[in-house]
Amino acid sequence: MSREFIHLKVKRQDTAETSAYWEEFKIPYKPNMNVVSVLMELRKNPVNVEGRKTNPVVWECNCLEEVCGACSMRINGMPRQACSALIDKIEKSPIVLEPLHKFPVIRDLKVDRQVMFDYLRKITGWVNIDGSWELGRGPRFPEKDRQWAYQLSRCMTCGCCLESCPNYSERSPFIGPQAINQVRLFNAHPIGQMDREKRLDAIMGVGGITDCGNAQNCARACPKEIPLTVSIADLNKDTTLYGMKRWLYK
Amino acid sequence: MAEKRIIVVGGGLSGLMATMKAAEKGVKVDLFSLCPVKRSHSVCAQGGINAALDTKGDNDSTWEHFDDTIYGGDFLANQTPVKEMCDKAPGLIYTMDRMGVMFSRTPEGLLDLRLFGGVKYPRTAFAGATTGQQLLYACDEQVRKWEDAGMVKKYEEWEFLSAVIDDDGVCRGIVAQDLATMEISTFAADAVLLATGGAGMIYGRSTNSIINTGSAAGAVYQQGVSYANGEFVQIHPTAMPGDDKNRLMSESARGEGGRVWTYKDGKPWYFLEEWYPAYGNLVPRDIAARAIFKVCVEMGLGIDGENKVYLDLSHKDSDFLNIRLGGIMEIYEKFHGDDPRKVPMKIFPSVHYFMGGIHVDYKHQTAVPGLFASGECDYMYHGANRLGANSLLSALYSGTVSGPAIVEYINGLDKSAKEVDKKHFEQELKRQQEWNDKIIKMDGSENPYKLHQEMGDIMTENVTVVRYNDKLQQTDEKLQELQERWHNINIQDASAWGNQGLMFTKQLWNMMQLARVITIGALNRDESRGAHYKPDFPNRNDDEWMKTTKAKYTPDGPVFEYEEIDNQWIKPRPRKYDVDKGASKNE
């Protein structure tokens, strides 16, 4: 698609407390741009469509190659990474940029996703080694299992799954697909599985796995194509069996 | 003495490893980071991590790893710490494996190894092609465990501004700024570790993350800490040029059989294989980058007349590529559009890694007692050129040295930071507050991002693959002009909340200081060694230049001194890759 300008419509918010407003921009088109490079161009000449000087748009980004998870935002209504949103592949104009809806806004497109890291604490999201000193070779692990576990371990905590989940909101206690997926990952590891029950306990009860409504939006929204719904299904089975056992042997 | 507390600045591999080591010894850590630590730049490392595990029947050894590293670094690194690193590497990898890193496996479930540049044996452990991400996540998880235990307090979205140094010249804490509220505060600590990574942003576009400005290193440099070997900047031969950044295409692509070529006389020309028969496509990065530069710039043989050559994996099986190199296949496909399993990738060299950095001793302490540095921001392990897959190793390993060294240091202190006269903190806070107030009021006519682009362009043009003294001289003059123009910036955004432009303007100042260190360091060094190549001085000159460069800040620009090198283990020999490197003896 040929265009002379990239027309941006950005939902802005000056502070965490003030209300949001829209501002539009036209940035000269170059081939091979992405949403991040457009915002970078804008900083060099921060003028809106009315020709008025304005504050440069604030957003979060680090790696620009979709491995850090920083630059999540809503682009034309879809939660995704701004770095891999190539302008030449976006037909719609204006391109509408909004912060993720389900996290508190810090400023403009930048949001606070601390809650996702808190949930990783809640589920004992680590392999509980005795210490980082040398103890010789680690456990053997079959390559075929390693391959699917590796897929799970590529989660960047970007928030796209939570943003797209109808059962997750700022007010809901649901810990969401990303944390559940990590339970499956750590429970697959030969040392990690020694804390298996502790992690299953963490996702049973209020805010746990049964809060999932099976909309399956998460797996579609995940930029890393992590099989989140498979993880949820797998842990549904594990928690059910474990729940029965817990009840029987209490 | 009161409760012991240290500060770690930077939550990449080195900072997190040091944090873990300190917490294990019962020392509380305040961990500062520009971003949630899980988003640190270590995630970008792709190909793997070196350790002579010798699980492939090659009779590999830690000595061979050590020799490859010293030889690959063209005899500039101090040898003893490099030897220690190579000796400890296998144990470190096994520890990371216990932490749950999803390393690729052999059919019997052991760690698999692959080939990398500048070596003869597979020595690189890997997790697909996202090894850095996987290692960082494991460290992030362990530090989260310590956070849960109350031993680590994270200050994420805070930027380090400067160290607090008392009248005795001892570091007693830091000044940092909250990136949301913009509040500037002091934090006391018995010792401070900087693990703040590289400085790719000095070159505008590089393979680095946007956060790799080197600003923290630039700040302590201006406070009197020496910056070492600044002129040694690694240019990675295979990156995908981009508008916003150059995206790395891992050396593991060549380790797994990728071939570099272009057309000559209408036929594919595998110039690396022709010029360097002993190592072929797996010559070290400085050699490969120069070869590609020569083919494109000097011979005009780039693809379609552009500065690009092919990196070709299309002859390999797609499933094999997905399992071993999935991460980079995905990046190329997403950002370029072509499928690298079917058509060759188009690549060109890009600024990638800083061998130089903050000058430290073997325990990673700077000349300021109590101020330590480790990871890419130090200068220790790579000499004049880093071998692929040694950076993840040096990042982690340096953290296993700096963490315990800091604990040892604070155990020897006679007073805690809490007992230090408050005036030192107040003075440094005042200095930073005034600097902040000056910048927020700047209403000149320059745009900081445009100034940055100008700096990046001239640095990339003149201080990368091939260096000439007249061009370096011109670059330094330009850098001084840019510094003048910095004072005429218009800050655009004067708000006191989440102000990224204000922070960038501060970072830019610090980047400009280091840019001069790099440029004048290169100008002074009249020889060619590793990544530093001058056609007018094409040979290595050990008599005059087998020395560590140390730049010291003065308001009139950097002054340089040169330090002898520890080469007690391996006698320097000429470095060539058209024939086998030969062996040094472990006597």
Coordinates of C-alpha atoms in Angstrom, one line a residue, chain A residues 14-17 30-34 36-37 40-46 53-71 83-86 89 105-107 110-111 113-114 116-118 120-122 125-143 145-147 149-150 153-159 178 182 185-186 188-191 223-225, chain B residues 17 20-21 24 34-36 38-41 43-44 46 53 55 87-88 90-92 94-95 97-110 126-131 133-134 137 140-142 144-149 154 156-157 179-180 201 207-211 243-248 323 326-327 330-331 333-337 447 449-450 453 490-495 497-500 504:
Chain A
D14 CA -0.4 12.8 30.9
T15 CA -0.2 11.2 34.3
A16 CA -1.6 8.2 36.2
E17 CA -4.3 10.4 37.6
K30 CA 9.4 5.6 4.7
P31 CA 9.5 1.9 3.6
N32 CA 10.1 -0.8 6.2
M33 CA 8.9 1.1 9.3
N34 CA 7.3 -0.3 12.3
V36 CA 8.3 1.9 17.2
S37 CA 10.3 3.6 14.4
M40 CA 10.8 7.5 17.2
E41 CA 10.4 9.7 14.1
L42 CA 7.7 11.6 15.9
R43 CA 10.1 12.4 18.8
K44 CA 12.3 14.2 16.4
N45 CA 9.5 16.6 15.5
P46 CA 6.7 16.4 18.0
K53 CA 3.9 21.4 19.2
T54 CA 3.1 18.8 21.7
N55 CA 4.9 16.5 24.2
P56 CA 6.5 13.4 22.5
V57 CA 4.5 10.3 23.0
V58 CA 5.7 8.1 25.9
W59 CA 5.9 4.4 25.4
E60 CA 7.9 1.4 26.6
C61 CA 10.4 -0.5 24.4
N62 CA 13.8 -2.2 24.8
C63 CA 14.9 -4.9 22.4
L64 CA 12.9 -4.2 19.2
E65 CA 13.0 -7.8 18.2
E66 CA 10.2 -9.3 20.2
V67 CA 12.1 -11.0 22.9
C68 CA 11.8 -8.6 25.8
G69 CA 8.0 -8.1 26.0
A70 CA 8.2 -4.3 26.8
C71 CA 6.4 -2.7 23.9
C83 CA 8.2 -3.5 17.3
S84 CA 6.9 -6.3 15.1
A85 CA 3.9 -4.3 13.9
L86 CA 5.2 -3.4 10.4
K89 CA 1.4 -4.7 6.7
V105 CA -1.6 3.7 32.8
I106 CA 1.6 5.4 33.8
R107 CA 1.7 7.8 30.9
K110 CA 3.1 3.0 29.1
V111 CA 1.4 0.8 31.6
R113 CA 2.4 -4.7 34.6
Q114 CA 3.9 -5.4 38.0
M116 CA 2.2 -10.3 36.3
F117 CA 5.5 -10.5 38.2
D118 CA 3.7 -10.8 41.5
L120 CA 5.1 -15.4 39.2
R121 CA 6.0 -15.2 42.9
K122 CA 2.6 -16.6 44.0
G125 CA 7.9 -19.6 39.7
W126 CA 11.4 -20.9 40.1
V127 CA 13.3 -24.2 40.4
N128 CA 14.2 -24.4 44.1
I129 CA 17.9 -25.2 44.0
D130 CA 19.8 -25.4 47.2
G131 CA 22.2 -22.7 46.0
S132 CA 24.1 -21.4 43.0
W133 CA 27.3 -23.2 43.9
E134 CA 28.7 -26.0 41.8
L135 CA 27.2 -29.4 42.4
G136 CA 28.2 -31.2 39.2
R137 CA 26.0 -32.1 36.2
G138 CA 22.3 -31.3 36.3
P139 CA 19.6 -33.9 35.7
R140 CA 19.2 -35.6 32.4
F141 CA 16.1 -34.5 30.5
P142 CA 14.7 -36.0 27.3
E143 CA 15.0 -33.7 24.2
D145 CA 10.1 -33.0 26.5
R146 CA 12.7 -30.2 26.3
Q147 CA 11.2 -29.1 23.0
A149 CA 8.9 -27.1 27.7
Y150 CA 11.2 -24.6 25.8
S153 CA 9.7 -20.9 28.7
R154 CA 9.6 -18.3 25.9
C155 CA 6.9 -16.3 27.7
M156 CA 8.0 -12.6 27.8
T157 CA 5.5 -11.5 30.4
C158 CA 4.2 -9.1 27.8
G159 CA 0.6 -9.1 28.9
Q178 CA 0.8 -16.7 31.7
Q182 CA 4.6 -21.2 34.1
L185 CA 6.8 -25.3 32.8
F186 CA 8.3 -25.7 36.3
A188 CA 7.9 -30.4 33.9
H189 CA 11.5 -29.9 35.1
P190 CA 13.1 -32.8 37.0
I191 CA 14.0 -30.6 40.0
P223 CA 3.1 -13.2 20.1
K224 CA 5.3 -16.3 20.8
E225 CA 2.5 -18.7 19.9
Chain B
M17 CA 24.0 -13.4 39.3
M20 CA 22.0 -14.1 43.9
K21 CA 25.5 -14.7 45.2
E24 CA 23.1 -16.5 49.4
L34 CA 15.7 1.0 34.2
C35 CA 13.1 -1.7 33.3
P36 CA 11.6 -4.8 34.9
K38 CA 13.2 -9.6 33.1
R39 CA 13.3 -7.2 30.1
S40 CA 17.0 -6.6 30.3
H41 CA 19.2 -6.7 27.2
V43 CA 17.4 -11.5 26.5
C44 CA 18.8 -10.6 23.0
Q46 CA 20.9 -15.8 20.8
L53 CA 32.2 -29.6 28.6
T55 CA 30.9 -34.2 25.7
D87 CA 38.2 -23.1 34.1
K88 CA 34.9 -22.3 35.9
P90 CA 31.6 -26.0 32.9
G91 CA 30.5 -25.8 36.5
L92 CA 28.6 -22.6 35.8
Y94 CA 25.8 -27.1 35.1
T95 CA 24.5 -24.7 37.8
D97 CA 21.1 -26.3 34.0
R98 CA 20.0 -27.1 37.6
M99 CA 18.1 -23.8 37.7
G100 CA 15.9 -25.1 34.9
V101 CA 17.3 -23.5 31.7
M102 CA 15.8 -25.4 28.8
F103 CA 19.2 -26.2 27.1
S104 CA 19.0 -28.2 23.9
R105 CA 19.8 -31.9 24.6
T106 CA 21.6 -34.9 23.1
P107 CA 19.6 -38.1 22.5
E108 CA 20.6 -39.3 25.9
G109 CA 19.4 -36.1 27.6
L110 CA 22.7 -34.4 28.2
F126 CA 22.4 -23.5 23.7
A127 CA 18.6 -23.2 24.2
G128 CA 17.3 -23.0 20.6
A129 CA 18.4 -19.6 19.4
T130 CA 17.2 -17.6 22.5
T131 CA 19.9 -18.7 24.9
Q133 CA 16.6 -15.0 27.2
Q134 CA 16.5 -18.5 28.7
Y137 CA 14.8 -15.9 32.9
D140 CA 15.3 -13.7 37.2
E141 CA 13.5 -16.6 38.7
Q142 CA 16.2 -17.2 41.3
R144 CA 12.5 -13.6 42.6
K145 CA 12.9 -16.4 45.1
W146 CA 15.3 -14.2 47.1
E147 CA 12.8 -11.3 46.7
D148 CA 10.1 -13.6 48.1
A149 CA 12.5 -14.3 51.0
K154 CA 13.7 -4.2 43.5
E156 CA 12.5 -1.2 38.8
E157 CA 11.9 1.8 36.5
L179 CA 11.2 7.2 36.0
A180 CA 7.5 7.8 36.8
M201 CA 23.2 3.6 21.5
T207 CA 22.1 -4.8 17.7
N208 CA 21.7 -3.5 21.2
S209 CA 18.5 -2.6 23.0
I210 CA 17.3 1.0 23.3
I211 CA 18.3 1.0 26.9
D243 CA 15.5 1.8 10.6
D244 CA 15.1 1.5 14.3
K245 CA 17.9 -1.0 15.0
N246 CA 20.0 -3.7 13.4
R247 CA 18.7 -7.1 14.3
L248 CA 21.2 -9.7 15.1
I323 CA 14.5 -26.7 16.5
G326 CA 13.8 -21.2 15.6
G327 CA 14.3 -17.8 17.4
E330 CA 11.2 -16.1 13.4
I331 CA 12.9 -12.7 13.8
E333 CA 10.6 -13.8 8.9
K334 CA 8.7 -11.4 11.0
F335 CA 10.8 -8.3 10.4
H336 CA 12.0 -9.0 6.8
G337 CA 9.1 -11.0 5.3
N447 CA 16.3 18.3 19.2
Y449 CA 17.0 12.8 19.2
K450 CA 18.4 14.5 16.1
Q453 CA 21.3 10.6 15.2
N490 CA 15.0 22.3 23.5
I491 CA 13.6 19.9 26.1
Q492 CA 10.2 20.0 24.5
D493 CA 8.5 18.2 27.4
A494 CA 8.8 20.0 30.7
S495 CA 6.4 17.8 32.7
W497 CA 5.9 12.9 35.3
G498 CA 7.2 10.0 33.2
N499 CA 9.4 12.4 31.2
Q500 CA 11.4 10.2 28.8
F504 CA 17.3 10.8 27.2

